[in-house]
Coordinates of C-alpha atoms and ligand atoms in Angstrom, one line a residue:
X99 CA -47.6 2.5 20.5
X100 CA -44.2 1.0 21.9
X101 CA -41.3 3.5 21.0
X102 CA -37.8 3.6 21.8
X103 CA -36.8 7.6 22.4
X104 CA -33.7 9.0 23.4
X105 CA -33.2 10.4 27.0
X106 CA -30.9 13.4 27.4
X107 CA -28.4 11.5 29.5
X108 CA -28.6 9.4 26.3
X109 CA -30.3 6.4 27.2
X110 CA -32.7 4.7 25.4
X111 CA -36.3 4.5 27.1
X112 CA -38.9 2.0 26.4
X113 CA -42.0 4.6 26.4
X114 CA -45.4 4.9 25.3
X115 CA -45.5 7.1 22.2
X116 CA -48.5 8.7 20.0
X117 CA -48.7 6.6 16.9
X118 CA -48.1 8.0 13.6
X119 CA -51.6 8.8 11.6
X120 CA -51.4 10.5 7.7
X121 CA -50.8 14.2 8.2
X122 CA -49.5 15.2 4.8
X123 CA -51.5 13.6 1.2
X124 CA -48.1 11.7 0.5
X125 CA -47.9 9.8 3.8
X126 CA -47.5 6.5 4.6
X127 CA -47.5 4.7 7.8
X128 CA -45.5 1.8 8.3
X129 CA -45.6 -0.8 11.0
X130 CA -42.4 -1.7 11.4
X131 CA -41.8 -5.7 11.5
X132 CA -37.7 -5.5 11.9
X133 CA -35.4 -2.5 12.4
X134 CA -31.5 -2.5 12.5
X135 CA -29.4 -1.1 15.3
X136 CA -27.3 0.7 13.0
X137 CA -23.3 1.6 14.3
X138 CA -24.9 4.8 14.1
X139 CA -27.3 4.5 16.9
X140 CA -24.2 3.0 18.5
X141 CA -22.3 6.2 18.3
X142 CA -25.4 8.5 19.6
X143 CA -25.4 6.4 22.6
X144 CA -21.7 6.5 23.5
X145 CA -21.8 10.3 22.8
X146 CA -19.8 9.9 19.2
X147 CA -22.7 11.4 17.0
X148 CA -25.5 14.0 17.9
X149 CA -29.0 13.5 18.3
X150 CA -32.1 15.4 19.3
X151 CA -33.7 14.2 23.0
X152 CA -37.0 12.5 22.6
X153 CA -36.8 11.4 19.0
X154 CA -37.9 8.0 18.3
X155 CA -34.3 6.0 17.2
X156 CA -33.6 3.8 14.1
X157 CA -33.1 3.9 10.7
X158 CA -33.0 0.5 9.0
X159 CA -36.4 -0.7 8.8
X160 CA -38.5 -2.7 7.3
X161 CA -42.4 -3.2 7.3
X162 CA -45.9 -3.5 5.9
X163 CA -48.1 -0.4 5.1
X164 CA -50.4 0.2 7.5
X165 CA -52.6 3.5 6.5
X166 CA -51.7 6.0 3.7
X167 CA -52.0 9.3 2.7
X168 CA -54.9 10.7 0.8
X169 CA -52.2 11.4 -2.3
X170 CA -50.4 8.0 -2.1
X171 CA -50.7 5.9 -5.6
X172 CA -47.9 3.8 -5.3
X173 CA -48.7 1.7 -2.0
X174 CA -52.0 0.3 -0.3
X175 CA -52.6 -1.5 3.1
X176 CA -50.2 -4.5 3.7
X177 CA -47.9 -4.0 0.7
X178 CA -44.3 -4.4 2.2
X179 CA -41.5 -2.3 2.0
X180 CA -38.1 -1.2 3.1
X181 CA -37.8 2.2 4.7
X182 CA -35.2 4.9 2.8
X183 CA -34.0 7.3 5.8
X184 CA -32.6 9.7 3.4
X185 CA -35.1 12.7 3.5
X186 CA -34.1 15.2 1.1
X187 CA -36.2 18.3 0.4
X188 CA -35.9 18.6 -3.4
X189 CA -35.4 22.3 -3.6
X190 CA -32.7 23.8 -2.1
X191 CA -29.3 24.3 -3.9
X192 CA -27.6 21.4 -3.7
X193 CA -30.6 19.2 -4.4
X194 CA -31.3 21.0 -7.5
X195 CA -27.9 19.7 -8.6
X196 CA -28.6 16.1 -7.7
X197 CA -26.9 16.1 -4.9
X198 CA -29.5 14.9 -2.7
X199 CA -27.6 13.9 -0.5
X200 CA -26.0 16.9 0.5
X201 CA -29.6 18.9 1.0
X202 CA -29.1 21.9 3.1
X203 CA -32.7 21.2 5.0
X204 CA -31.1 18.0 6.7
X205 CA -32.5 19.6 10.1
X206 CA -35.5 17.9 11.0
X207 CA -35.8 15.4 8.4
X208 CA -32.8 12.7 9.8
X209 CA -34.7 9.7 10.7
X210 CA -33.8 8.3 13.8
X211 CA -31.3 11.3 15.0
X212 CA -33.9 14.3 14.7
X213 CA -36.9 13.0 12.9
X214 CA -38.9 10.0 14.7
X215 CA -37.5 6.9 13.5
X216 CA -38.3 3.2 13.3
X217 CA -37.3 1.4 16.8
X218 CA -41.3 1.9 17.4
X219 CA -44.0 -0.3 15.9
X220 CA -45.0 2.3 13.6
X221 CA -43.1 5.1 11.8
X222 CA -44.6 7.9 9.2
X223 CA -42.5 8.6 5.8
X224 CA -43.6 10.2 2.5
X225 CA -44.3 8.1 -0.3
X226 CA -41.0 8.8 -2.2
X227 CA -38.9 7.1 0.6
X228 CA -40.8 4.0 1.2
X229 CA -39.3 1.3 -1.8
X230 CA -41.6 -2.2 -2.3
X231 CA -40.0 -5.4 -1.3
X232 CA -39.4 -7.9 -4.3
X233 CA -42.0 -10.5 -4.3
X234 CA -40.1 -13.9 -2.9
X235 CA -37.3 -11.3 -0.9
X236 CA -37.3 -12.3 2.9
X237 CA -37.6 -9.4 5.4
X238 CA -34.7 -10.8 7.2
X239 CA -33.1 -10.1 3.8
X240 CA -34.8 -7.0 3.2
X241 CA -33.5 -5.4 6.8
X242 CA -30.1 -4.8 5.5
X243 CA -30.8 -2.9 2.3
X244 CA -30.2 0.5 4.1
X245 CA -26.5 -0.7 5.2
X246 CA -26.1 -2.0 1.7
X247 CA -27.3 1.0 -0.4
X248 CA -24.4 3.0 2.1
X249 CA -22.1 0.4 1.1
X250 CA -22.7 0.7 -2.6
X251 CA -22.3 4.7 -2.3
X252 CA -19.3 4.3 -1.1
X253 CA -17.6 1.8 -3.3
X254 CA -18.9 3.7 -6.1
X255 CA -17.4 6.7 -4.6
X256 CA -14.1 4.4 -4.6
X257 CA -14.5 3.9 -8.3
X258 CA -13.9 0.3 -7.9
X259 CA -13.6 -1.8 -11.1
X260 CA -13.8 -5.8 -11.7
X261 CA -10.6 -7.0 -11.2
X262 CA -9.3 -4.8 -8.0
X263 CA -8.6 -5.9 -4.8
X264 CA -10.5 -4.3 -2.0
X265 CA -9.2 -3.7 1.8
X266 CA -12.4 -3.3 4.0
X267 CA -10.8 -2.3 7.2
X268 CA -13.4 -3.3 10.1
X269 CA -15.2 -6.8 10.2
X270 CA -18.0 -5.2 12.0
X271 CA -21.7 -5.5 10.2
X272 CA -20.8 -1.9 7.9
X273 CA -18.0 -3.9 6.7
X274 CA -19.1 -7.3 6.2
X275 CA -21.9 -5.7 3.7
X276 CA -19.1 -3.7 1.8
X277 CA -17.2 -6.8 1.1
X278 CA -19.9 -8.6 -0.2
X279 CA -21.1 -6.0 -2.4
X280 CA -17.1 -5.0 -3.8
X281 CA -17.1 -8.9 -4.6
X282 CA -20.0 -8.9 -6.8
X283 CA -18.5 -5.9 -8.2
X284 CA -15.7 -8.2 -9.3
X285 CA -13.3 -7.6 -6.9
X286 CA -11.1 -9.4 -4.3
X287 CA -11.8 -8.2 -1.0
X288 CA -9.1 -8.9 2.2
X289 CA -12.0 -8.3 5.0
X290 CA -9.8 -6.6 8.2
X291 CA -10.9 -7.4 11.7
X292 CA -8.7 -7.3 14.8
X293 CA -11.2 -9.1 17.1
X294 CA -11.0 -12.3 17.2
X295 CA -14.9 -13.4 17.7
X296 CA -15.8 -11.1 14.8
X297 CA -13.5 -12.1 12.4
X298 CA -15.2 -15.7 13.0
X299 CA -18.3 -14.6 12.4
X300 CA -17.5 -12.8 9.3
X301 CA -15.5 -15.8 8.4
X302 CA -18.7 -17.9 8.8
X303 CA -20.7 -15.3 6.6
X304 CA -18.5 -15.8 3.5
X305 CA -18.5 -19.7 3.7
X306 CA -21.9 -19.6 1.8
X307 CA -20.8 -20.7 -1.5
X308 CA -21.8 -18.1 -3.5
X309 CA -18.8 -16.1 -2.5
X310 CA -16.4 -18.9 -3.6
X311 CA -12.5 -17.3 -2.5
X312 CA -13.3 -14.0 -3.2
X313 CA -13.3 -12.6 0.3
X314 CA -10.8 -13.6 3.1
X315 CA -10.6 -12.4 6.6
X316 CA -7.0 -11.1 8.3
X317 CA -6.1 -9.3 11.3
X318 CA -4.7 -5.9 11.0
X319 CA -0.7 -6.8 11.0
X320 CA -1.1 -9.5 8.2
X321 CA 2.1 -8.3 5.9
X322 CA -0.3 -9.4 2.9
X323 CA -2.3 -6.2 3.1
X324 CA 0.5 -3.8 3.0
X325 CA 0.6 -1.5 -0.1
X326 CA -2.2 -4.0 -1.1
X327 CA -5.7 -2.0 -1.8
X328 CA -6.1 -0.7 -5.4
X329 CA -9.5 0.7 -3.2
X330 CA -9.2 0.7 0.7
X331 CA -12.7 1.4 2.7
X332 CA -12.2 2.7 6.2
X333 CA -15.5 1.2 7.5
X334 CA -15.1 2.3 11.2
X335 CA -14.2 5.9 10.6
X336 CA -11.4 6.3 12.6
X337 CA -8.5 4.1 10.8
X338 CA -7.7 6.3 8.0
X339 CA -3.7 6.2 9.3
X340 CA -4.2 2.4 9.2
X341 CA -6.2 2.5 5.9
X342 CA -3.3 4.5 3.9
X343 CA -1.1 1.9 5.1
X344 CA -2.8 -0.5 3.2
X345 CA -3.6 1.6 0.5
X346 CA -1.1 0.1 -3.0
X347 CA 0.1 2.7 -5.3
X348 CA -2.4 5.5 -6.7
X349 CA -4.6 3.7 -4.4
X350 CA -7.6 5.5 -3.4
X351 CA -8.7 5.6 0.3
X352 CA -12.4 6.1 1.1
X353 CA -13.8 6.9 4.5
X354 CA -17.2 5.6 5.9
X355 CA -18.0 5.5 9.4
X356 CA -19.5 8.5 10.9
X357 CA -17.8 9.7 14.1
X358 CA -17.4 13.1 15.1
X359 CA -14.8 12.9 17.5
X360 CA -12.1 11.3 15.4
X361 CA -9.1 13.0 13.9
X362 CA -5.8 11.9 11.8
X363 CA -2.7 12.9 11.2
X364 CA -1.9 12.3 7.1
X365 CA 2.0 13.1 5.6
X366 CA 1.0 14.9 2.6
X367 CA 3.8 13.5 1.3
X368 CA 2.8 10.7 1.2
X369 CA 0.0 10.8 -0.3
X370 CA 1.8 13.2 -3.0
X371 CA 4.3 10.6 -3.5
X372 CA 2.1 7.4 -3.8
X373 CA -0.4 9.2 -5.9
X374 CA -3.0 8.6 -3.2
X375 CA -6.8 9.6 -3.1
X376 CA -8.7 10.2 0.4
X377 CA -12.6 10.2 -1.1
X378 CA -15.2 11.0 1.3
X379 CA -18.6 10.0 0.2
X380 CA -21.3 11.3 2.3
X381 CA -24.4 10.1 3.2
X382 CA -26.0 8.0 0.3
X383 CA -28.1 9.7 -2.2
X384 CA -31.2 8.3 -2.8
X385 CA -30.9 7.6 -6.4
X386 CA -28.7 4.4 -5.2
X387 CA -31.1 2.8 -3.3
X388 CA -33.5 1.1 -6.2
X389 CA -30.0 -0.4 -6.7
X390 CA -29.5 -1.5 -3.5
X391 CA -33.0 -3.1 -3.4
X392 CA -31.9 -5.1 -7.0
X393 CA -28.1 -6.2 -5.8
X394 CA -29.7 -8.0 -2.6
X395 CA -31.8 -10.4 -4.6
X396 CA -28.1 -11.7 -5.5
X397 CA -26.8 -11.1 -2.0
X398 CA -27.5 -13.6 1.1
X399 CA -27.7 -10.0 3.2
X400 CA -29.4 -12.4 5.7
X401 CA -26.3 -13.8 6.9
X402 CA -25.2 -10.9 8.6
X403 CA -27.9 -10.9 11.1
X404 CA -26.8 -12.7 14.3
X405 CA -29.1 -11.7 17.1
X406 CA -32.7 -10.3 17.0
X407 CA -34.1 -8.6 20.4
X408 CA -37.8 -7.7 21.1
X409 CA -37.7 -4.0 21.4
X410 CA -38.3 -3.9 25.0
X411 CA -35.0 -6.3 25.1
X412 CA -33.2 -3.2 24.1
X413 CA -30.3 -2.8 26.7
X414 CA -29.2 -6.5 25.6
X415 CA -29.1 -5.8 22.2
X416 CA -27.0 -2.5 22.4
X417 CA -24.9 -5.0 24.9
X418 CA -24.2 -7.6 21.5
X419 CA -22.7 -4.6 20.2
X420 CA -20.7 -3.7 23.4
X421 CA -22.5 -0.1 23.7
X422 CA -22.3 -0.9 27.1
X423 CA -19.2 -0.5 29.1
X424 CA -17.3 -3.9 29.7
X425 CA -19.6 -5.4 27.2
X426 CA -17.7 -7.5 23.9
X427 CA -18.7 -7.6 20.7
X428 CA -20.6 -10.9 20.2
X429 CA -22.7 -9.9 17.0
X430 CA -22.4 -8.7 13.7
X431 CA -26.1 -7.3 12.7
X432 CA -28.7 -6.7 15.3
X433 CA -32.1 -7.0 14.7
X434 CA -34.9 -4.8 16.9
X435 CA -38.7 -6.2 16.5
X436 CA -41.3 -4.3 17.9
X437 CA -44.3 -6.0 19.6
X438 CA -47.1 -6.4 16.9
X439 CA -44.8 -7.4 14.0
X440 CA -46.8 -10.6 14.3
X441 CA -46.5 -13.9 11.9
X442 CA -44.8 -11.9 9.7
X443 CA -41.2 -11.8 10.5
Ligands
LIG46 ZN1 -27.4 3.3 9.3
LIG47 ZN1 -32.5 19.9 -0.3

């Protein structure tokens, strides 16, 4: 099959790769009809995130079964479903709390950064992570149920209540998805974006009326978000100076994106005098994402998908999403589809 792997000078290559067959009773292959280029896959490739050389990239898929697993009872051949990436092992101290999320056996099992991953036409997962689409749910829909079920970890993480305003700092695809979910959470949500094409086309993604007034776009200086956030989300990962800023009194700050190489400076005071919270969330555990799969039927997730690329069209995708240098922004979500996805798109 048709894979996207990782070089070690961190390119992606367009390569032939075995296809995935059943190795374990519980697995399922997928092929893959649409996968998300995920800011994630972003940072690997500008060096901001680790990864292993040779895996198969992506994260955010969707597809329709293709072969199971001797064990498998909950899926046959052609049922469709949305991948969960979050591989947890079940056993190990902190997943015997719950906290799946925070399994100590990540290694290995990190789809798309150290496990092979869905930029491919095919990718194997056990059972437990694969979730069935809702009959009548598009897959263009469907595609951004990973990014939502992070979104929704980390608002509840924020402890956000009907009735609060929410600051979403970033306007890129992470934080359009937040604001849509804080608002059907009841909130008010002041979307932040400095660049000017993005904050149109976030702009254009809450003009479906479903949204009404509830979120508004603003660039960073706008004197309106000062002080403002009963819940601030730091959806690029590296604005958390920025994010207190906005942050209103006993305001609690979470941080989202991943990036490994950023740092802040943070007055304790402060935080001490404003009676601030700084909440990070982690990954998602995967008891949100049966959630995330029931919020989208009231969500038009599909709005936030600008551009779709055949997988071999790879280097102009990343360049939507100004991987490349000298590249600008032109896109919110990116959409990969491997070769035989077919009518079914
Ligand atoms: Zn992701
Ligand atoms: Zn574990």
């Amino acid at each position: 099959m048709k894979a996207l792997t990782l070089s070690a000078d961190r390119m992606l290559a367009l390569v032939e790769h075995p296809k995935p067959e059943p190795r374990a009773a519980d697995d399922v292959i997928i092929r893959v009809t649409q996968s998300g280029i995920c800011g994630t896959d972003r940072s690997v490739l500008v060096g901001k995130f680790p990864a292993e050389t040779g895996v198969v990239m992506g994260h955010e898929a969707v597809g329709v079964v293709d072969a199971v697993g001797t064990g498998v009872t909950r899926f046959a051949v052609g049922d469709r479903v949305i991948v969960n990436p979050t591989l947890y092992c079940g056993n190990c101290p902190a997943c015997l709390k719950g906290h799946w999320n925070f399994c100590g056996r990540k290694a290995g099992t990190e789809v798309g950064l150290d496990y092979d991953g869905s930029f491919a036409e095919f990718i194997r997962l056990p059972e437990l992570f694969c979730h069935a689409i809702p009959d009548g749910m598009s897959f263009d829909r469907a595609v951004v149920v990973e990014p939502l079920a992070c979104a929704l970890n980390n608002i509840e993480a924020g402890r956000l209540t009907a009735g609060e305003t929410v600051v979403v700092v970033g306007g890129g695809p992470m934080g359009v998805v937040t604001a849509m979910a804080a608002q059907l959470y009841g909130a008010r949500v002041l979307l932040v974006e400095p660049d000017p094409v993005r904050r149109e086309l976030g702009r254009q993604v809450f003009e479906a009326p479903e949204f009404g007034d509830r979120v508004t776009l603003h660039t960073p200086d706008d004197p309106l978000l000062t002080e403002n956030g009963d819940l601030v989300v730091d959806s690029v990962g590296n604005l958390l100076e920025q994010s207190i800023g906005y942050a209103a009194l006993r305001g609690r700050v979470v941080v989202m994106g991943f990036n490994s190489n950023a740092t802040a400076t943070v007055r304790p005071l402060t935080l001490l005098q404003r009676g601030l919270q700084i909440i990070g969330a982690g990954d998602y555990n995967s008891m949100i994402f049966p959630k995330a799969v029931e919020l989208a039927r009231r969500l038009p997730l599909e709005r936030v998908v600008t551009h779709r690329f055949d997988l071999a069209d790879h280097e102009e995708a990343f360049k939507a999403l100004a991987a490349v240098p000298g590249a600008e922004y032109a896109a919110l979500k990116v959409v990969l589809v491997p070769p035989r996805s077919g009518a079914d798109v």
